[in-house]
Tab-separated table of C-alpha atoms in Angstrom:
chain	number	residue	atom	x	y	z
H	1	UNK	CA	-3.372	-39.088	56.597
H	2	UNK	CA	-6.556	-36.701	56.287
H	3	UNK	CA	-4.077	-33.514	56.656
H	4	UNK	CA	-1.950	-35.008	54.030
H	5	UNK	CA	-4.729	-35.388	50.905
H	6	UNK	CA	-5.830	-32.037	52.092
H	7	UNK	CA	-2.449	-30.429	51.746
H	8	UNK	CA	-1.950	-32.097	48.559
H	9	UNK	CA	-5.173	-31.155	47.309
H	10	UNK	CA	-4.158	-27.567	47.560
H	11	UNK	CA	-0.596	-28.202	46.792
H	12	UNK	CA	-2.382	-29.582	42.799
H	13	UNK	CA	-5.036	-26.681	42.984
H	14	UNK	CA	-1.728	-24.172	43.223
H	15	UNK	CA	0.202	-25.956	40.743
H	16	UNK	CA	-2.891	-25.879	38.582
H	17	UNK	CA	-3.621	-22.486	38.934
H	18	UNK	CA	0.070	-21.176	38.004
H	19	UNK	CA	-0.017	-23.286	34.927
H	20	UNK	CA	-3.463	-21.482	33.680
H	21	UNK	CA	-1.451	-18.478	34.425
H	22	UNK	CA	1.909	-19.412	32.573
H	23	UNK	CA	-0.432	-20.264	29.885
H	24	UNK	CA	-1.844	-16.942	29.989
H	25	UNK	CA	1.072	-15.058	29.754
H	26	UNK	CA	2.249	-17.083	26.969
H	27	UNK	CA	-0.808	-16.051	25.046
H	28	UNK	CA	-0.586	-12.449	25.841
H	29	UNK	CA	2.752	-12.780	24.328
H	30	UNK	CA	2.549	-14.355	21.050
H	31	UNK	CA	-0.790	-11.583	21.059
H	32	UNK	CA	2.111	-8.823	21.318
H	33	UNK	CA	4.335	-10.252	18.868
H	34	UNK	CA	1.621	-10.948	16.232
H	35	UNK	CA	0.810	-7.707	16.592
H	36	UNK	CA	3.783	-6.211	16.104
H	37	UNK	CA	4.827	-8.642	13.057
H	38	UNK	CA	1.133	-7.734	10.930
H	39	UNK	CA	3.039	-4.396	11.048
H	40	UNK	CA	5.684	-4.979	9.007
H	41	UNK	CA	5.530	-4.711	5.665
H	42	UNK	CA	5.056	-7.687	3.044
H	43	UNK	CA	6.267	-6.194	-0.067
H	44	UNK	CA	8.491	-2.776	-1.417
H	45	UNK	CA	7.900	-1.205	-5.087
H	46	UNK	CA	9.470	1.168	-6.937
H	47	UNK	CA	6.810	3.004	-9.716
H	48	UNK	CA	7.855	5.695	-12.275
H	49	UNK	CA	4.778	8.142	-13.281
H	50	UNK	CA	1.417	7.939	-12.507
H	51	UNK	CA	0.387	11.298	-10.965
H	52	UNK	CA	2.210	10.663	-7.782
H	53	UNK	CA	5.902	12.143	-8.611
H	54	UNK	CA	8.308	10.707	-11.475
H	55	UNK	CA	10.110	8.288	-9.774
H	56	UNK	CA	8.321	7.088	-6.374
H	57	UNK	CA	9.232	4.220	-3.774
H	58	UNK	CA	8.136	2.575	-1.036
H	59	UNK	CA	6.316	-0.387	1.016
H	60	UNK	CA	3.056	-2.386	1.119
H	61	UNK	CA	1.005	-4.576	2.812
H	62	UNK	CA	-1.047	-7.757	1.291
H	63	UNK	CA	-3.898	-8.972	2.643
H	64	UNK	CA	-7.217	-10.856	2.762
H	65	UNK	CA	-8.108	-14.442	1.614
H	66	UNK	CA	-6.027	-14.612	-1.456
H	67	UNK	CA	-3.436	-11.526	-0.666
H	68	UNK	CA	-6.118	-9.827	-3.318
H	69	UNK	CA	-5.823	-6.137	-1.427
H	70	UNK	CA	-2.991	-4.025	-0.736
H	71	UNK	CA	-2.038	-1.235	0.710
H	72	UNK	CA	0.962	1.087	-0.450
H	73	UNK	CA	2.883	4.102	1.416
H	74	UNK	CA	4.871	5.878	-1.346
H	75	UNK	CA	7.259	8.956	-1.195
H	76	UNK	CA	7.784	10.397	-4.513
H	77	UNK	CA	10.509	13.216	-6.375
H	78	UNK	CA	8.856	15.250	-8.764
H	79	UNK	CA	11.590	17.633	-10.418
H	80	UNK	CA	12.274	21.446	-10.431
H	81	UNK	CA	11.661	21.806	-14.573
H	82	UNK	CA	10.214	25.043	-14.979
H	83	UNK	CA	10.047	25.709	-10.810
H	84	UNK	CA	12.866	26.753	-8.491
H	85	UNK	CA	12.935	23.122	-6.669
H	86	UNK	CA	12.393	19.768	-6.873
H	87	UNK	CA	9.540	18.858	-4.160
H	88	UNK	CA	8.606	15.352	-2.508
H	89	UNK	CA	5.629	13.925	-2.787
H	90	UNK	CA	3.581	10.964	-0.188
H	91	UNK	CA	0.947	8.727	-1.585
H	92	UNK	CA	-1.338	6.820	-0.235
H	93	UNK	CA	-3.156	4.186	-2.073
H	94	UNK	CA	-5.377	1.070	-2.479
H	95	UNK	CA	-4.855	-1.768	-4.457
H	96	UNK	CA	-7.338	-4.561	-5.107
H	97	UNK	CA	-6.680	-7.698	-7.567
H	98	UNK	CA	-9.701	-9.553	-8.223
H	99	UNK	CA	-8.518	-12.528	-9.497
H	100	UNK	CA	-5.264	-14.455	-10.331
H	101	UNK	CA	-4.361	-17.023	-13.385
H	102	UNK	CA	-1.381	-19.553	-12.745
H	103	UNK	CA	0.437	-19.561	-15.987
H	104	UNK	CA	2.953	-22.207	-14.616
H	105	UNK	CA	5.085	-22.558	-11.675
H	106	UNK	CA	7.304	-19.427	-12.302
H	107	UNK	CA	4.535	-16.915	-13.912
H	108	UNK	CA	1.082	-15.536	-12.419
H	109	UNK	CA	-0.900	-13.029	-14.740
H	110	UNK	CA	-3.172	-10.583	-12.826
H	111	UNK	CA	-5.883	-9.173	-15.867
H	112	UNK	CA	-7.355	-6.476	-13.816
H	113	UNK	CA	-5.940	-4.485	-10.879
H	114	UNK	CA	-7.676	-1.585	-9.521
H	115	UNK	CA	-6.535	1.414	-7.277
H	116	UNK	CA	-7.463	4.380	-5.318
H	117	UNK	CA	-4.954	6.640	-3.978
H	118	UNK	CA	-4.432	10.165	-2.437
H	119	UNK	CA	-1.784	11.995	-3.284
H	120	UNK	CA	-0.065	14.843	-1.384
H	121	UNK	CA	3.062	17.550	-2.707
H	122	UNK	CA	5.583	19.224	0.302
H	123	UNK	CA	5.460	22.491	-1.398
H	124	UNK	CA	4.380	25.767	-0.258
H	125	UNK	CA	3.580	26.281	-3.612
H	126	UNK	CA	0.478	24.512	-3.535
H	127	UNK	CA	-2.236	25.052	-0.842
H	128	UNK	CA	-5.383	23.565	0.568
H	129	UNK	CA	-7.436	26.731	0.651
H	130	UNK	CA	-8.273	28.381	-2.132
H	131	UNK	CA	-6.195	32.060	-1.894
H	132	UNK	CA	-7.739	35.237	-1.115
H	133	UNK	CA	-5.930	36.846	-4.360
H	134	UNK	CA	-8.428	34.250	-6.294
H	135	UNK	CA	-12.056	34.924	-6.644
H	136	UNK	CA	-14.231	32.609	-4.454
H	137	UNK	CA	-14.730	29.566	-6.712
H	138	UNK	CA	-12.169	30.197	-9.285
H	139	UNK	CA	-10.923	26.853	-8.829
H	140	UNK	CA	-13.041	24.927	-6.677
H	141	UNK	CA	-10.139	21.997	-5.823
H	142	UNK	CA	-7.006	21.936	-3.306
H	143	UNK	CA	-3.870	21.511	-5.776
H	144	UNK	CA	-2.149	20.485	-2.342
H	145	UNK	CA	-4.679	17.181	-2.418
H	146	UNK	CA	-5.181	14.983	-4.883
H	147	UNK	CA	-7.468	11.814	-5.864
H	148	UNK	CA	-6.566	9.095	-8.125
H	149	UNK	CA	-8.206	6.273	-10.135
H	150	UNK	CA	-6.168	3.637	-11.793
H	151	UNK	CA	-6.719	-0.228	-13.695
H	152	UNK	CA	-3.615	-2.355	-14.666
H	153	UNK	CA	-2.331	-5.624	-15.321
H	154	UNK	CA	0.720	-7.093	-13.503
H	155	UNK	CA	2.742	-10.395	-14.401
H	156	UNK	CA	4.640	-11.938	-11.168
H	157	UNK	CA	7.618	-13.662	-11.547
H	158	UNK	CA	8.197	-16.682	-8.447
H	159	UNK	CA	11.506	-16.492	-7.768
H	160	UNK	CA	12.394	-20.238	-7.452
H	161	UNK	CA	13.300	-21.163	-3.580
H	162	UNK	CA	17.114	-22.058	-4.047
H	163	UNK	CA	17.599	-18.687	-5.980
H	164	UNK	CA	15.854	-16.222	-3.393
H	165	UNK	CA	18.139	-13.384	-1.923
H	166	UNK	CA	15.866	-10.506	-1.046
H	167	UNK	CA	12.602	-11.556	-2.326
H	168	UNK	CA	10.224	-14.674	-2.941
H	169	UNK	CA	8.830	-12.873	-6.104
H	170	UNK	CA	9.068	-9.781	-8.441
H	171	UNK	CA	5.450	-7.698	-10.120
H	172	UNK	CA	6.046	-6.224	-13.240
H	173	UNK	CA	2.839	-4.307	-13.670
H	174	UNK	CA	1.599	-1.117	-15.635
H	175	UNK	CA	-0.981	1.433	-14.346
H	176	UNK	CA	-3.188	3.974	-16.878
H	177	UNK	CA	-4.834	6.128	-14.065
H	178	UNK	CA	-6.186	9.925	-13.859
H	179	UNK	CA	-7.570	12.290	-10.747
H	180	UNK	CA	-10.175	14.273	-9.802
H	181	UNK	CA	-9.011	17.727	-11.351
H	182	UNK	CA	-8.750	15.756	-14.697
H	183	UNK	CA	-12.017	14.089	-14.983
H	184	UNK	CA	-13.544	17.536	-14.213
H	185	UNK	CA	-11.781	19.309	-16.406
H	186	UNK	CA	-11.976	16.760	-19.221
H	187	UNK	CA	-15.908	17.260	-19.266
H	188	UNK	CA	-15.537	20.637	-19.211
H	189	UNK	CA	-12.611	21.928	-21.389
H	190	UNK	CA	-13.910	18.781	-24.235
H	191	UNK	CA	-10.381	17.239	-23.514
H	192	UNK	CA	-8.713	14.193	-25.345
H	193	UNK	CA	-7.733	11.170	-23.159
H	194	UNK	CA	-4.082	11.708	-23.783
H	195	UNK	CA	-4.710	14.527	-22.204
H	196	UNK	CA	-6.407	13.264	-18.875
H	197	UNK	CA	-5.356	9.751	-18.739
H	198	UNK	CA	-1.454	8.953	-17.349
H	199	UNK	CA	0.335	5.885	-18.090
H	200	UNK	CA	3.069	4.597	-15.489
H	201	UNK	CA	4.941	1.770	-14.389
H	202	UNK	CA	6.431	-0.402	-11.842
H	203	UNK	CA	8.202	-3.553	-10.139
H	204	UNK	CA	6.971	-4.826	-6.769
H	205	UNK	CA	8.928	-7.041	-4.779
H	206	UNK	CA	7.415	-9.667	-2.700
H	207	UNK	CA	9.414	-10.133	0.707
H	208	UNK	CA	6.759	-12.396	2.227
């Protein structure tokens, strides 16, 4: 009878110890696909202007306590005009929305939204360096690179649940935003804000 307890003793201790590891891998496993699901993105927006390329597009992220930062990856078109080709552009940028006001149960107003955001052109046209057919200094900034400032407002329109297709909500916001060439040259060359200041616009389209 002594054999017996004994053998059932470690009969429970091996039972025990696969559950711990089932358990385990189950964790490890909702840890993967958590992982993988924070990647993918919460939002897409579409934005015309704004320093980045006429007509630009792409996805987001929201995130923190109150979805009050975000994070944007944007491919842009500007056109040929007076050049040879159109070129692509990539931006990167930063959003943060302080606060939030609940007009109703359809409308939220965001007052204030600010952003930083880089902004890059596919061009051999414009370089990083400054060219050795330039005096050292002549310009003093990349036109390959540039950094942005921008404040806005955005209205969001909850897309009631029986009537959602694509999205839970669409942003209608505008942008008035300028760089670092501008706000150099404005101090130097006395310029007017129309001159240094760009106004855009966009829709954002909440998928989560």
């Amino acid at each position: 009878m002594l054999i017996g307890i004994v053998v059932c003793f470690f009969c429970l201790q091996g039972y025990a110890t696969s559950i711990d590891e089932t358990n385990r891998y189950k964790k490890r496993v909702e840890g993967y696909r958590s992982m993988w699901e924070s990647l993918m993105p919460t939002y897409t927006k579409l934005q015309y202007a704004g320093g980045m390329g006429l007509i630009n597009a792409g996805f987001g992220w929201s995130y923190g306590k109150n979805n009050q930062w975000e994070t944007d990856i944007l491919f842009g078109i500007i056109p040929k005009y007076s050049s040879d080709n159109a070129k692509m552009t990539f931006t990167l940028k930063q959003n943060y929305i302080p606060w939030k006001i609940e007009l109703n149960e359809t409308f939220t107003f965001e007052p204030l939204e600010c952003g930083l955001y880089f902004n890059t052109v596919f061009s051999d046209e414009f370089w990083t360096s400054e060219p050795d057919r330039y005096p050292k200094g002549y310009y003093g900034f990349s036109t390959r690179f540039r950094t942005h400032l921008s404040v806005g407002q955005r209205i969001r329109f909850n897309i009631p649940d029986k009537k959602r297709i694509f999205s839970r909500s669409i942003t209608a916001f505008y942008e008035i935003s300028t760089c670092d060439f501008y706000v150099v040259s404005a101090f130097t060359n006395h310029l007017s804000p129309e001159d240094y200041l760009r106004l855009s616009f966009g829709l954002k389209f909440d998928i989560f």
